[in-house]
Amino acid sequence: MNDIRNIAFIGAGNMTQSIVGGMCQSGYPAKQIWVSNPSSAKLEKLESAHGLNTSNDNHHVAKQADVIVLAVKPQLMADVCSDLAANVDLSGKLIITIAAGIRIPKYHQYLNDDQLTVIRVMPNTPSLVGEGVSGIVSDERAQASDKDYVTDVFNGVGETIWVADEDELDILGAVAGSGPAYFFEFMASLKKAAVELGFDSEKARLMVQQTCLGAAKMAQHSDLSLEELRKQVTSKGGSTAKGVEVYQQADIDNISSDAVKAAVKRNQEMAELF
Ligand SMILES: NC(=O)c1ccc[n+]([C@@H]2O[C@H](COP(=O)([O-])OP(=O)(O)OC[C@H]3O[C@@H](n4cnc5c(N)ncnc54)[C@H](OP(=O)(O)O)[C@@H]3O)[C@@H](O)[C@H]2O)c1
């Protein structure tokens, strides 16, 4: 990363630990990272792993920073933001939020300042193991340099995808955010099929998870479309063709389309709760 700013994370949970880990691994100076959390155990772990700055006081870390990452649970966000706004001069600071479901205009309300630049990032759970997809959207105040900065920070835990607006972020959430659950559902069913035919559970799991990883890596390293890749590993009249036929007869495209639409609808409903 070329653009190094003083950055403060409010909340030292799982996601903050992963993001901060990614930043430090890519050489971001730990002395320019602050993290706050009400309890101390997670802070001590972060401090000893990376040598960054920690505090139990949100105000203290926010005052040190040019960039504030709001990383508390969504239901705490309104209180945490209004407390920050009442005690810290936030003008000129870049606000990043990773909370699910809360739209950008709400932050202007919570932070009592409609001039603040807010960038909303939606990382998915595999970010916790450095293989995430983060959807990112900003309000019109964000400068190109702010966008590049946020992209660099979240590239530390996987891939980043900028979207046009928060409606599109709901769609990304329904594919990439919910996607790990869809894959686990499919993997579990494939594993059950292997067990049903006599494999022990451990071997069945190993073959399924490694096949999933292998297929993902083949897709990652290939210029072919996913449809072409599928055709390439399916000989005409062979056993794979027979298996694929069963999925196609069950109309897997429609199943996926219905699943994503149901998740988008729920994302829209949840945004209404805030
Ligand atoms: N995990 C994911 O896969 C994922 C994916 C996308 C988005 N997100 C979003 O990321 C945010 C954090 O998620 P997470 O999984 O990291 O949650 P988490 O592990 O529960 O972390 C939340 C942290 O916030 C701390 N906290 C509570 N009250 C606070 C306060 N007043 N001030 C400062 N910190 C406070 C908690 O401390 P204590 O434990 O000491 O109470 C906890 O360490 C959430 O908004 C979530 O929607 C998470």
Coordinates of C-alpha atoms and ligand atoms in Angstrom, one line a residue:
M1 CA 0.0 0.0 0.0
N2 CA 1.3 3.4 -0.9
D3 CA -1.3 5.6 0.8
I4 CA -0.7 5.2 4.6
R5 CA -3.1 7.0 6.9
N6 CA -3.8 6.8 10.6
I7 CA -6.7 4.4 10.8
A8 CA -8.9 3.4 13.8
F9 CA -11.1 0.4 14.1
I10 CA -14.1 0.7 16.4
G11 CA -14.7 -2.9 17.6
A12 CA -12.0 -5.6 17.7
G13 CA -14.2 -8.6 16.6
N14 CA -13.5 -11.3 14.1
M15 CA -13.7 -9.1 11.0
T16 CA -11.4 -6.4 12.4
Q17 CA -8.9 -9.0 13.4
S18 CA -8.8 -10.4 9.8
I19 CA -8.6 -7.0 8.1
V20 CA -5.9 -5.7 10.4
G21 CA -4.0 -9.0 10.0
G22 CA -4.2 -8.5 6.2
M23 CA -3.0 -4.9 6.4
C24 CA 0.0 -5.8 8.6
Q25 CA 0.9 -8.7 6.4
S26 CA 1.0 -6.3 3.4
G27 CA 3.4 -4.0 5.3
Y28 CA 1.0 -1.4 6.7
P29 CA 2.8 0.2 9.6
A30 CA 1.2 -1.1 12.8
K31 CA 2.0 2.1 14.6
Q32 CA -0.6 3.9 12.4
I33 CA -3.4 1.4 13.3
W34 CA -5.6 1.9 16.4
V35 CA -8.2 -0.5 17.6
S36 CA -10.8 0.0 20.4
N37 CA -13.0 -2.5 22.1
P38 CA -14.8 -2.5 25.5
S39 CA -13.1 -5.7 26.8
S40 CA -9.3 -6.2 26.7
A41 CA -8.6 -9.8 25.7
K42 CA -9.0 -9.3 21.9
L43 CA -7.0 -6.0 22.1
E44 CA -4.1 -7.8 23.9
K45 CA -4.1 -10.5 21.2
L46 CA -3.9 -7.8 18.5
E47 CA -1.2 -5.9 20.3
S48 CA 1.0 -8.9 20.8
A49 CA 0.5 -10.2 17.2
H50 CA 1.1 -7.0 15.4
G51 CA 2.3 -4.3 17.8
L52 CA -0.5 -1.9 16.9
N53 CA -2.2 0.6 19.3
T54 CA -5.2 -0.4 21.3
S55 CA -7.6 1.2 23.8
N56 CA -10.8 0.6 25.6
D57 CA -11.9 4.1 24.7
N58 CA -13.5 4.7 21.2
H59 CA -13.0 8.4 21.5
H60 CA -9.3 8.1 22.0
V61 CA -8.7 6.0 18.9
A62 CA -11.1 8.0 16.8
K63 CA -9.2 11.2 17.7
Q64 CA -5.9 9.7 16.4
A65 CA -7.3 8.7 13.1
D66 CA -7.9 10.1 9.6
V67 CA -10.0 7.0 8.8
I68 CA -12.5 5.4 11.1
V69 CA -13.7 1.9 10.5
L70 CA -17.0 1.1 12.2
A71 CA -16.9 -2.6 13.0
V72 CA -19.5 -3.2 15.7
K73 CA -22.7 -5.2 15.4
P74 CA -25.4 -3.4 13.4
Q75 CA -27.7 -3.2 16.4
L76 CA -25.0 -1.2 18.3
M77 CA -24.2 1.1 15.5
A78 CA -26.6 4.0 16.2
D79 CA -25.4 4.3 19.8
V80 CA -21.7 3.9 19.0
C81 CA -22.0 6.6 16.2
S82 CA -23.9 9.1 18.2
D83 CA -21.5 8.8 21.1
L84 CA -18.5 9.3 18.7
A85 CA -20.2 12.3 17.1
A86 CA -20.9 13.9 20.5
N87 CA -17.3 13.5 21.7
V88 CA -14.9 13.6 18.7
D89 CA -14.5 16.2 15.9
L90 CA -15.2 14.0 12.9
S91 CA -14.9 16.7 10.2
G92 CA -12.5 15.7 7.5
K93 CA -12.3 12.1 8.6
L94 CA -13.1 9.3 6.2
I95 CA -15.8 6.9 7.7
I96 CA -15.8 3.3 6.6
T97 CA -18.5 0.9 7.8
I98 CA -18.6 -2.9 7.5
A99 CA -21.9 -3.4 9.3
A100 CA -24.5 -5.5 7.4
G101 CA -27.8 -3.9 6.4
I102 CA -27.4 -0.2 7.4
R103 CA -27.5 2.2 4.4
I104 CA -25.2 5.2 4.0
P105 CA -27.8 8.0 4.7
K106 CA -28.4 6.4 8.1
Y107 CA -24.8 7.1 9.1
H108 CA -25.2 10.8 8.3
Q109 CA -28.1 10.7 10.7
Y110 CA -26.3 8.7 13.4
L111 CA -23.2 10.8 13.1
N112 CA -25.2 14.0 12.9
D113 CA -23.2 15.3 9.9
D114 CA -24.4 15.0 6.3
Q115 CA -21.1 16.3 5.0
L116 CA -19.0 13.3 6.1
T117 CA -17.6 10.9 3.5
V118 CA -19.0 7.4 4.2
I119 CA -17.8 4.3 2.4
R120 CA -19.8 1.1 3.0
V121 CA -18.0 -2.2 2.7
M122 CA -19.7 -5.6 2.7
P123 CA -17.1 -8.3 3.3
N124 CA -18.2 -11.9 3.3
T125 CA -17.2 -14.6 5.8
P126 CA -14.3 -16.1 3.9
S127 CA -12.6 -12.8 4.5
L128 CA -11.8 -14.3 7.9
V129 CA -9.4 -16.7 6.1
G130 CA -8.1 -14.2 3.6
E131 CA -10.3 -15.4 0.7
G132 CA -13.2 -13.0 0.9
V133 CA -15.2 -10.9 -1.5
S134 CA -15.9 -7.4 -0.3
G135 CA -18.5 -5.3 -2.1
I136 CA -17.9 -1.6 -1.8
V137 CA -20.0 1.5 -2.4
S138 CA -19.5 5.1 -1.5
D139 CA -21.4 8.3 -1.4
E140 CA -20.6 11.0 -4.0
R141 CA -18.2 12.8 -1.6
A142 CA -15.6 10.0 -1.7
Q143 CA -12.4 11.1 -3.6
A144 CA -10.6 8.7 -6.0
S145 CA -7.8 8.5 -3.4
D146 CA -10.3 7.5 -0.7
K147 CA -11.7 4.8 -3.0
D148 CA -8.2 3.5 -3.8
Y149 CA -7.3 3.5 -0.1
V150 CA -10.3 1.4 0.9
T151 CA -9.7 -1.0 -2.0
D152 CA -6.2 -1.6 -0.8
V153 CA -7.3 -2.2 2.8
F154 CA -9.9 -4.8 1.8
N155 CA -7.7 -6.4 -0.9
G156 CA -5.7 -7.7 2.2
V157 CA -8.6 -10.1 2.9
G158 CA -9.5 -11.2 -0.7
E159 CA -11.0 -9.6 -3.7
T160 CA -12.9 -6.3 -3.9
I161 CA -15.8 -5.3 -6.1
W162 CA -17.1 -1.7 -6.4
V163 CA -20.8 -1.5 -7.0
A164 CA -22.8 1.4 -8.4
D165 CA -25.3 1.8 -5.5
E166 CA -26.6 0.2 -2.4
D167 CA -29.3 -1.8 -4.3
E168 CA -26.5 -3.5 -6.1
L169 CA -24.7 -4.1 -2.8
D170 CA -27.9 -6.0 -1.7
I171 CA -27.5 -8.2 -4.8
L172 CA -23.8 -8.8 -4.1
G173 CA -24.7 -9.7 -0.5
A174 CA -27.2 -12.2 -1.8
V175 CA -24.6 -13.9 -4.0
A176 CA -21.2 -13.4 -2.2
G177 CA -22.4 -12.7 1.3
S178 CA -24.9 -15.6 1.4
G179 CA -22.9 -17.7 -1.1
P180 CA -20.7 -19.6 1.4
A181 CA -23.9 -21.0 2.9
Y182 CA -25.2 -22.1 -0.5
F183 CA -21.9 -23.8 -1.2
F184 CA -21.9 -25.5 2.2
E185 CA -25.4 -26.7 1.6
F186 CA -24.3 -28.2 -1.7
M187 CA -21.1 -29.7 -0.3
A188 CA -23.0 -31.3 2.6
S189 CA -25.5 -32.9 0.2
L190 CA -22.6 -34.2 -2.0
K191 CA -20.9 -35.6 1.1
K192 CA -24.2 -37.3 2.2
A193 CA -24.4 -38.9 -1.2
A194 CA -20.9 -40.4 -0.8
V195 CA -21.7 -41.6 2.7
E196 CA -25.0 -43.2 1.5
L197 CA -22.9 -45.2 -1.0
G198 CA -20.6 -46.5 1.8
F199 CA -17.8 -43.9 2.3
D200 CA -16.9 -42.9 5.9
S201 CA -17.7 -39.4 6.8
E202 CA -14.1 -38.1 7.1
K203 CA -13.1 -39.3 3.6
A204 CA -16.3 -38.1 2.1
R205 CA -15.8 -34.6 3.5
L206 CA -12.2 -34.5 2.4
M207 CA -13.1 -35.4 -1.2
V208 CA -15.9 -32.9 -1.3
Q209 CA -14.0 -29.9 0.2
Q210 CA -10.9 -30.6 -1.9
T211 CA -12.9 -30.9 -5.1
C212 CA -14.6 -27.6 -4.3
L213 CA -11.3 -25.9 -3.7
G214 CA -9.8 -27.5 -6.9
A215 CA -12.8 -26.4 -9.0
A216 CA -12.5 -22.8 -7.6
K217 CA -8.8 -22.7 -8.4
M218 CA -9.3 -24.0 -11.9
A219 CA -11.9 -21.3 -12.5
Q220 CA -9.6 -18.7 -11.0
H221 CA -6.7 -19.7 -13.3
S222 CA -8.7 -20.1 -16.5
D223 CA -9.8 -17.6 -19.1
L224 CA -12.7 -19.9 -20.1
S225 CA -16.3 -19.2 -19.1
L226 CA -17.7 -21.3 -16.3
E227 CA -19.9 -23.0 -18.8
E228 CA -16.9 -23.9 -21.0
L229 CA -15.0 -25.2 -18.0
R230 CA -17.9 -27.4 -17.1
K231 CA -18.0 -28.8 -20.7
Q232 CA -14.3 -29.3 -20.7
V233 CA -14.5 -31.7 -17.7
T234 CA -17.6 -33.5 -19.1
S235 CA -16.9 -36.1 -21.8
K236 CA -19.9 -36.9 -24.0
G237 CA -21.7 -40.1 -22.8
G238 CA -19.4 -40.4 -19.8
S239 CA -20.3 -40.7 -16.1
T240 CA -20.0 -36.9 -15.4
A241 CA -22.4 -36.2 -18.2
K242 CA -24.9 -38.5 -16.5
G243 CA -24.5 -36.8 -13.2
V244 CA -24.7 -33.2 -14.7
E245 CA -27.9 -34.3 -16.5
V246 CA -29.6 -34.9 -13.1
Y247 CA -28.7 -31.4 -11.9
Q248 CA -29.9 -29.9 -15.2
Q249 CA -33.2 -31.8 -15.0
A250 CA -33.8 -30.4 -11.6
D251 CA -33.3 -26.9 -13.2
I252 CA -30.3 -25.8 -11.1
D253 CA -30.3 -22.4 -12.9
N254 CA -33.8 -21.6 -11.6
I255 CA -33.0 -22.9 -8.1
S256 CA -30.1 -20.5 -7.9
S257 CA -32.1 -17.6 -9.4
D258 CA -34.9 -18.2 -6.8
A259 CA -32.4 -18.5 -4.0
V260 CA -30.6 -15.2 -4.9
K261 CA -33.9 -13.3 -5.4
A262 CA -35.2 -14.5 -2.0
A263 CA -31.9 -13.3 -0.3
V264 CA -32.0 -9.9 -2.1
K265 CA -35.6 -9.4 -0.9
R266 CA -34.6 -10.2 2.7
N267 CA -31.6 -7.8 2.4
Q268 CA -34.1 -5.1 1.3
E269 CA -36.4 -5.9 4.2
M270 CA -33.6 -5.8 6.7
A271 CA -32.4 -2.4 5.5
E272 CA -35.9 -1.1 6.4
L273 CA -35.3 -2.1 10.1
F274 CA -32.7 0.6 10.6
Ligands
LIG1 N1 -18.1 -11.8 10.4 C1 -18.5 -11.7 9.2 O1 -18.4 -12.6 8.3 C2 -19.1 -10.4 8.7 C3 -19.4 -10.3 7.3 C4 -19.9 -9.0 6.8 C5 -20.1 -8.0 7.7 N2 -19.8 -8.1 9.0 C6 -20.1 -7.0 9.9 O2 -18.9 -6.7 10.6 C7 -19.3 -6.1 11.9 C8 -18.4 -6.9 12.9 O3 -18.7 -8.3 12.8 P1 -17.8 -9.3 13.6 O4 -18.1 -10.6 13.0 O5 -16.4 -8.9 13.6 O6 -18.5 -9.2 15.0 P2 -17.9 -9.5 16.5 O7 -16.8 -10.6 16.3 O8 -19.0 -9.8 17.4 O9 -17.2 -8.2 16.8 C9 -17.9 -7.0 17.3 C10 -16.9 -6.4 18.3 O10 -17.5 -5.1 18.7 C11 -17.2 -5.0 20.1 N3 -18.0 -4.0 20.7 C12 -19.2 -4.1 21.3 N4 -19.7 -2.9 21.8 C13 -18.8 -2.0 21.4 C14 -18.6 -0.6 21.6 N5 -19.6 0.1 22.2 N6 -17.6 0.0 21.1 C15 -16.6 -0.7 20.4 N7 -16.6 -2.0 20.2 C16 -17.7 -2.7 20.7 C17 -17.3 -6.3 20.7 O11 -16.7 -6.4 21.9 P3 -17.0 -7.5 23.1 O12 -16.9 -8.8 22.4 O13 -16.0 -7.2 24.1 O14 -18.4 -7.1 23.4 C18 -16.7 -7.2 19.6 O15 -15.4 -7.4 19.8 C19 -20.8 -6.4 12.1 O16 -21.5 -5.1 11.9 C20 -21.2 -7.3 11.0 O17 -22.4 -7.1 10.4 C21 -19.3 -9.3 9.5

